[in-house]
mmCIF file of C-alpha atoms in Angstrom:
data_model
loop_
_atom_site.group_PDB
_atom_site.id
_atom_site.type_symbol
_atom_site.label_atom_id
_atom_site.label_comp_id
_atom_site.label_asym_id
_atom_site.label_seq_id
_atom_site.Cartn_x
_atom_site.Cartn_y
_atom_site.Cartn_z
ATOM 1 C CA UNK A 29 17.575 24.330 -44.647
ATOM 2 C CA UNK A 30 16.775 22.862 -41.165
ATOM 3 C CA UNK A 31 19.216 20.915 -38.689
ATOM 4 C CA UNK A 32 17.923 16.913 -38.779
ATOM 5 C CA UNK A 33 16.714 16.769 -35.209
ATOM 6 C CA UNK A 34 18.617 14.652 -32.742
ATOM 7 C CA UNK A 35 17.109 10.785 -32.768
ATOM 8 C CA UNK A 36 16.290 9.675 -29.443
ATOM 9 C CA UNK A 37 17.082 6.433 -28.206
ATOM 10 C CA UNK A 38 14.882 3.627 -28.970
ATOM 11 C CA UNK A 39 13.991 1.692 -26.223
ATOM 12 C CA UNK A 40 14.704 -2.007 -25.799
ATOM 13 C CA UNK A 41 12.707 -4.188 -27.340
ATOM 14 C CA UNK A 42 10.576 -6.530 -24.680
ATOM 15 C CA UNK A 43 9.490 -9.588 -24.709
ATOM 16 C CA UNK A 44 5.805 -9.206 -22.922
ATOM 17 C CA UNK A 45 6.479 -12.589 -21.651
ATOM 18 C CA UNK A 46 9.248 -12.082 -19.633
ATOM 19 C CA UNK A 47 7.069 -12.370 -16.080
ATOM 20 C CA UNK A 48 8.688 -9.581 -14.869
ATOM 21 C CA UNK A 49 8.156 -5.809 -15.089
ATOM 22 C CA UNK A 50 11.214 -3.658 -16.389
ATOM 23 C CA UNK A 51 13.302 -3.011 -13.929
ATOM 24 C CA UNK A 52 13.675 0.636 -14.640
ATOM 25 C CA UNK A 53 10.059 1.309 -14.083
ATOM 26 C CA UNK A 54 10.441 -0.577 -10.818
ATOM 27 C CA UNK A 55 13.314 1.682 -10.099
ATOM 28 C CA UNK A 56 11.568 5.004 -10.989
ATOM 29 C CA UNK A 57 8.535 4.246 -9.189
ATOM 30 C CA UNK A 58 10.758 3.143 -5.796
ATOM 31 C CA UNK A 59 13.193 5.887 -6.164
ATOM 32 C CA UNK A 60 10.106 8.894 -6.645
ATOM 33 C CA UNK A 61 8.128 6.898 -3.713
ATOM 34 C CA UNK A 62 11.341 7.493 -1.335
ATOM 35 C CA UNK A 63 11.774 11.218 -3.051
ATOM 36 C CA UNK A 64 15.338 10.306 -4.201
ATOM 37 C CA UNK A 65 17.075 11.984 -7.384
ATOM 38 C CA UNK A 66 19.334 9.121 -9.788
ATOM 39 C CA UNK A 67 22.336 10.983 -8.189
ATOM 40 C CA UNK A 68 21.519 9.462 -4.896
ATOM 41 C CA UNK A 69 20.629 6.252 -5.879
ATOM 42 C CA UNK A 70 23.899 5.899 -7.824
ATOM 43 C CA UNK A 71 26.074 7.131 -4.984
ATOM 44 C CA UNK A 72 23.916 4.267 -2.903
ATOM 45 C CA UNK A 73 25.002 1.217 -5.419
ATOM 46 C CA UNK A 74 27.587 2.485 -7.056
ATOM 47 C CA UNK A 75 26.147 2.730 -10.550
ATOM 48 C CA UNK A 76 26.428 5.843 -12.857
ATOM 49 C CA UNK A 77 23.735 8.366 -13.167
ATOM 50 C CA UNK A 78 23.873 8.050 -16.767
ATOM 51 C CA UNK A 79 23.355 4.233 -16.556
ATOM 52 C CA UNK A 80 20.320 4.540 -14.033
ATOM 53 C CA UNK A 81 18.819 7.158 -16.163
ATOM 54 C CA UNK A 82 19.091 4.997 -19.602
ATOM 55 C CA UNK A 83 17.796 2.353 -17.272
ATOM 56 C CA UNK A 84 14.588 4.146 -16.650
ATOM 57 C CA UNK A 85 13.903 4.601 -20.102
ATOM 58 C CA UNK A 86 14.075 1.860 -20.536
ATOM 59 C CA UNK A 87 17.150 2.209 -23.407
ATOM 60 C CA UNK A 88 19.445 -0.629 -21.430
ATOM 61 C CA UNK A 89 19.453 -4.021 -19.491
ATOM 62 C CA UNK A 90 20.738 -4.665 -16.436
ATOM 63 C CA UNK A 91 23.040 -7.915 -15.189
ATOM 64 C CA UNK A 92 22.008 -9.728 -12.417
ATOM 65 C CA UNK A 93 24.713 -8.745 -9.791
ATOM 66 C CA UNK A 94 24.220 -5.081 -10.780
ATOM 67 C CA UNK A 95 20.380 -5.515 -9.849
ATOM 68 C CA UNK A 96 20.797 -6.829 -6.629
ATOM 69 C CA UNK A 97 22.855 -3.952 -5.779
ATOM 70 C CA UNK A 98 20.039 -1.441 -7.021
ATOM 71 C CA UNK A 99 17.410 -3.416 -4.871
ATOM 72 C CA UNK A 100 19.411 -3.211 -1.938
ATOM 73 C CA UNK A 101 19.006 0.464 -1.999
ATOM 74 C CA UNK A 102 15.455 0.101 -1.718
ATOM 75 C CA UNK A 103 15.972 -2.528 1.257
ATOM 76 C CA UNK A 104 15.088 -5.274 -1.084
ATOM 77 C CA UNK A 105 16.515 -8.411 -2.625
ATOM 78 C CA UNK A 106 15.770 -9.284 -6.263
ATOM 79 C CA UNK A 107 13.056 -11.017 -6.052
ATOM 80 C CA UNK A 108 11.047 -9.050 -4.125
ATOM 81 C CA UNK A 109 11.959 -5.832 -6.098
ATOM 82 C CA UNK A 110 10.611 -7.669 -9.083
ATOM 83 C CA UNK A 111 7.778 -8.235 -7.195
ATOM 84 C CA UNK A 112 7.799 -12.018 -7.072
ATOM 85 C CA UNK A 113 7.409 -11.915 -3.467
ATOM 86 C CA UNK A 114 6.083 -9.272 -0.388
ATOM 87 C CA UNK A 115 9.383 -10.225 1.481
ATOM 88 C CA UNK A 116 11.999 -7.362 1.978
ATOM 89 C CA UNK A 117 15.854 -7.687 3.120
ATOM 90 C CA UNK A 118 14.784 -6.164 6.486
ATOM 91 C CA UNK A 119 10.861 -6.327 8.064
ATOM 92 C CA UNK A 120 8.928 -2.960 7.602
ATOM 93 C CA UNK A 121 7.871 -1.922 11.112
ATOM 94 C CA UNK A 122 5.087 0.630 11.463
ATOM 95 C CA UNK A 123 5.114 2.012 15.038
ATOM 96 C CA UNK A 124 1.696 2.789 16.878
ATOM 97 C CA UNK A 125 2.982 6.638 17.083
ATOM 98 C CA UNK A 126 3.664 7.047 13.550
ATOM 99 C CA UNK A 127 -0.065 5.592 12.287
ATOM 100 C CA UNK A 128 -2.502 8.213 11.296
ATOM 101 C CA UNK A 129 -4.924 8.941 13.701
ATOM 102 C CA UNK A 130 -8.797 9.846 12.787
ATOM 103 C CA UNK A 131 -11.313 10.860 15.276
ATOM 104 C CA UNK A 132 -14.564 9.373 13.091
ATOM 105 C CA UNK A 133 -16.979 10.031 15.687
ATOM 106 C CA UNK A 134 -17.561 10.658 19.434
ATOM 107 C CA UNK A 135 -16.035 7.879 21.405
ATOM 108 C CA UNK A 136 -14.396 6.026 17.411
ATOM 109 C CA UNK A 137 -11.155 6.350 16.569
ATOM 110 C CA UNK A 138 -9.334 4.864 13.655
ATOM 111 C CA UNK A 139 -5.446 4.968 12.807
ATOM 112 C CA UNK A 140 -4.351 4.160 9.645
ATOM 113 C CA UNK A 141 -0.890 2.003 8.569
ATOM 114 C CA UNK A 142 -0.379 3.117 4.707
ATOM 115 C CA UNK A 143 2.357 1.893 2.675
ATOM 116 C CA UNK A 144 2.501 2.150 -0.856
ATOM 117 C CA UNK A 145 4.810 -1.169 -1.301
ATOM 118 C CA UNK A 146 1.753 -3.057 0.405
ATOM 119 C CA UNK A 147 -1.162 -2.015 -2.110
ATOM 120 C CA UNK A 148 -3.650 -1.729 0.556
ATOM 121 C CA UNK A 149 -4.163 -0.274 3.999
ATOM 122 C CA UNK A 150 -4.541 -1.588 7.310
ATOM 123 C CA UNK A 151 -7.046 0.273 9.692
ATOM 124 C CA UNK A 152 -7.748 -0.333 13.262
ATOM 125 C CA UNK A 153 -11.148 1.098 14.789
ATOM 126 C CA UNK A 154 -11.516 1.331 18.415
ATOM 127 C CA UNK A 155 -15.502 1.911 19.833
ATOM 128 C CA UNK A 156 -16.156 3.137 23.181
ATOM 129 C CA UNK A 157 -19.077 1.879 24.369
ATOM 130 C CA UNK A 158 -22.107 2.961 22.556
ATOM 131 C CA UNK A 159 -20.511 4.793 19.701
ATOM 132 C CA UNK A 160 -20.535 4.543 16.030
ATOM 133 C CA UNK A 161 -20.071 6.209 12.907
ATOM 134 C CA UNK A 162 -21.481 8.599 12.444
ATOM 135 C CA UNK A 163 -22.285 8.207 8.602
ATOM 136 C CA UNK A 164 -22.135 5.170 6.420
ATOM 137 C CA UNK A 165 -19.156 4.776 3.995
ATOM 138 C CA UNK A 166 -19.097 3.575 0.581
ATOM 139 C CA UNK A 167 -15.773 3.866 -1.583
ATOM 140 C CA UNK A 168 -14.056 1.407 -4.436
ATOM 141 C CA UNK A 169 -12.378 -2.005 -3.522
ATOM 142 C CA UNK A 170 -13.736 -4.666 -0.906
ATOM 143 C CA UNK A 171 -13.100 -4.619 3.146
ATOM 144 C CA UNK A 172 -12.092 -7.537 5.420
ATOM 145 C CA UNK A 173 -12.955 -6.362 8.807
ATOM 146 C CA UNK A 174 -12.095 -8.517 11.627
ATOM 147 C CA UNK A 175 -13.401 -8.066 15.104
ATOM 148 C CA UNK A 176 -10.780 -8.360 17.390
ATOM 149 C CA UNK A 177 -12.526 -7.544 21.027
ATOM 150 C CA UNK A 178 -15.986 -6.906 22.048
ATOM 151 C CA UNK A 179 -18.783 -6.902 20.122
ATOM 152 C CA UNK A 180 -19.856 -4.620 17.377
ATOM 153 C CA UNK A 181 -22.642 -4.190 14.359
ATOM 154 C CA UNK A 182 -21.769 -4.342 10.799
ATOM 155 C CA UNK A 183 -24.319 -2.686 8.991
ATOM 156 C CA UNK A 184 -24.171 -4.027 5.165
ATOM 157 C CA UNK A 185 -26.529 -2.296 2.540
ATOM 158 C CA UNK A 186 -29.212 -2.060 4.964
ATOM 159 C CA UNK A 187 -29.010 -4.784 7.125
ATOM 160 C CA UNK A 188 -26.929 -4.978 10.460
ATOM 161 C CA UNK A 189 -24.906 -8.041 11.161
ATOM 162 C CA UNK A 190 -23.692 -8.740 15.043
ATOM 163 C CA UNK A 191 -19.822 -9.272 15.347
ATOM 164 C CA UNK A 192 -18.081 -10.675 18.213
ATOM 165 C CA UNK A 193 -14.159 -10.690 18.768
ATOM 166 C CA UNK A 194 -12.814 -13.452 15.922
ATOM 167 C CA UNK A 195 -15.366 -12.771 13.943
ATOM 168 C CA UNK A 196 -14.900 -11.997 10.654
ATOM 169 C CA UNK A 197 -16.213 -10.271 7.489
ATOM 170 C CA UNK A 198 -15.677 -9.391 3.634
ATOM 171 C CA UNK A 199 -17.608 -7.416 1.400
ATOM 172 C CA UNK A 200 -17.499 -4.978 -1.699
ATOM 173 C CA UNK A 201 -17.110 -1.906 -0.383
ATOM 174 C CA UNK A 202 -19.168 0.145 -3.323
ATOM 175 C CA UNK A 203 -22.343 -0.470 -1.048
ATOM 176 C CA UNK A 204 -23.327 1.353 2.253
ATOM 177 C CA UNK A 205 -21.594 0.036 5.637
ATOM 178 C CA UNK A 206 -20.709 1.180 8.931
ATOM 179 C CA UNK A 207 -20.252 0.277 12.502
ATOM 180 C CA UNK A 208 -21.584 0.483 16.002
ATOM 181 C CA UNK A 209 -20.857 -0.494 19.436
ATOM 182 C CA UNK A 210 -23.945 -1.000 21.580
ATOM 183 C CA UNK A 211 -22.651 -2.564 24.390
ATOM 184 C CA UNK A 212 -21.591 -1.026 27.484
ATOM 185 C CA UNK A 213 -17.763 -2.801 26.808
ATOM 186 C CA UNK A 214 -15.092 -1.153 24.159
ATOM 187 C CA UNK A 215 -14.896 -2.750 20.835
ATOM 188 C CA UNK A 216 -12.149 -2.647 18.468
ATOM 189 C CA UNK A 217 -11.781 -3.758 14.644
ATOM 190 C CA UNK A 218 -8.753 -4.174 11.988
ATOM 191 C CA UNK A 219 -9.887 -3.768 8.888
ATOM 192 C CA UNK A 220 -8.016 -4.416 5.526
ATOM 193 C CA UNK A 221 -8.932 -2.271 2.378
ATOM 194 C CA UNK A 222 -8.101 -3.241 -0.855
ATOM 195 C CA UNK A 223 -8.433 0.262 -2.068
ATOM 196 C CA UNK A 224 -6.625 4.212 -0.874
ATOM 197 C CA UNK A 225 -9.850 5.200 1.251
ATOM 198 C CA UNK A 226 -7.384 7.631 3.578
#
């Protein structure tokens, strides 16, 4: 005769309609992001480990004031850990240093802002005079590139489009594109991508 095996804990039930994602997933997801075990984040807001961790499973609720201490670990308030706005408790600065830099061709350089809280990435391109990339780039998402001195080319699928500083364009980013300087001034662009391209 065999042991009954130990029932697990059955998880909440949730109302789909809530409008707002369980907060334990939102507090897995920030606390792996920031590579922090539960026994951190409990020693931050003064919740148990054994709370946090039924939390995450999603086997308990949470009260109000209790949540707003767990966001503030995070550098959030409630609302924007429940993701009903991009605000934080404190502004996210990105210094120049820190950016990723990528040498794309002679005389282009791009550095990269990634943050996984934002979704998308920022990239700025900066084109010495008669440069350009060297090969065209097609990935998933769309682009909004925004010229923001000089003059470059966009070319789209084939066809080049002239740029000047304010400028601005959008496009799905599943066809061919790429960019040139063929002036004798620098050029830059800042380009958002709604997809992880680096």
């Amino acid at each position: 005769m065999t042991a009954p095996e130990p029932s697990t804990p059955a998880r909440l039930p949730r109302d789909p309609e809530l409008g707002f994602p369980p907060p334990g997933e939102v507090l897995h997801r920030l606390r792996t992001h920031k590579g922090m075990s539960l026994r951190q984040v409990a020693a931050e807001c003064g919740l148990s480990v054994s709370f946090l961790a039924a939390l995450e499973r999603g086997e308990t609720d949470i009260a109000l004031e209790r949540l707003g201490r767990l966001a503030k670990v995070f550098d959030h308030d409630v609302g924007s850990f429940l993701g009903f706005s991009r605000g934080r408790m404190t502004p996210s600065v990105f210094p120049r240093e820190e950016q990723d830099e990528l040498d794309r061709a002679p005389g282009v350089v791009y550095r990269v802002l990634r943050s996984a809280e934002l979704g998308y990435q920022v990239v700025t391109g900066d084109f010495a005079p008669h440069s350009g990339l060297d090969e065209e780039l097609q990935h998933e998402g769309s682009d909004l590139i925004m010229v923001t001195r000089g003059t470059l080319v966009a070319r789209y699928n084939g066809v080049d489009h002239t740029l000047r500083a304010g400028d601005c364009v959008q496009w799905s980013a599943g066809r061919p594109h790429s960019f040139r300087n063929d002036t004798d001034e620098p050029a830059q662009l800042v380009g958002v991508l709604f997809s992880s391209l680096y």
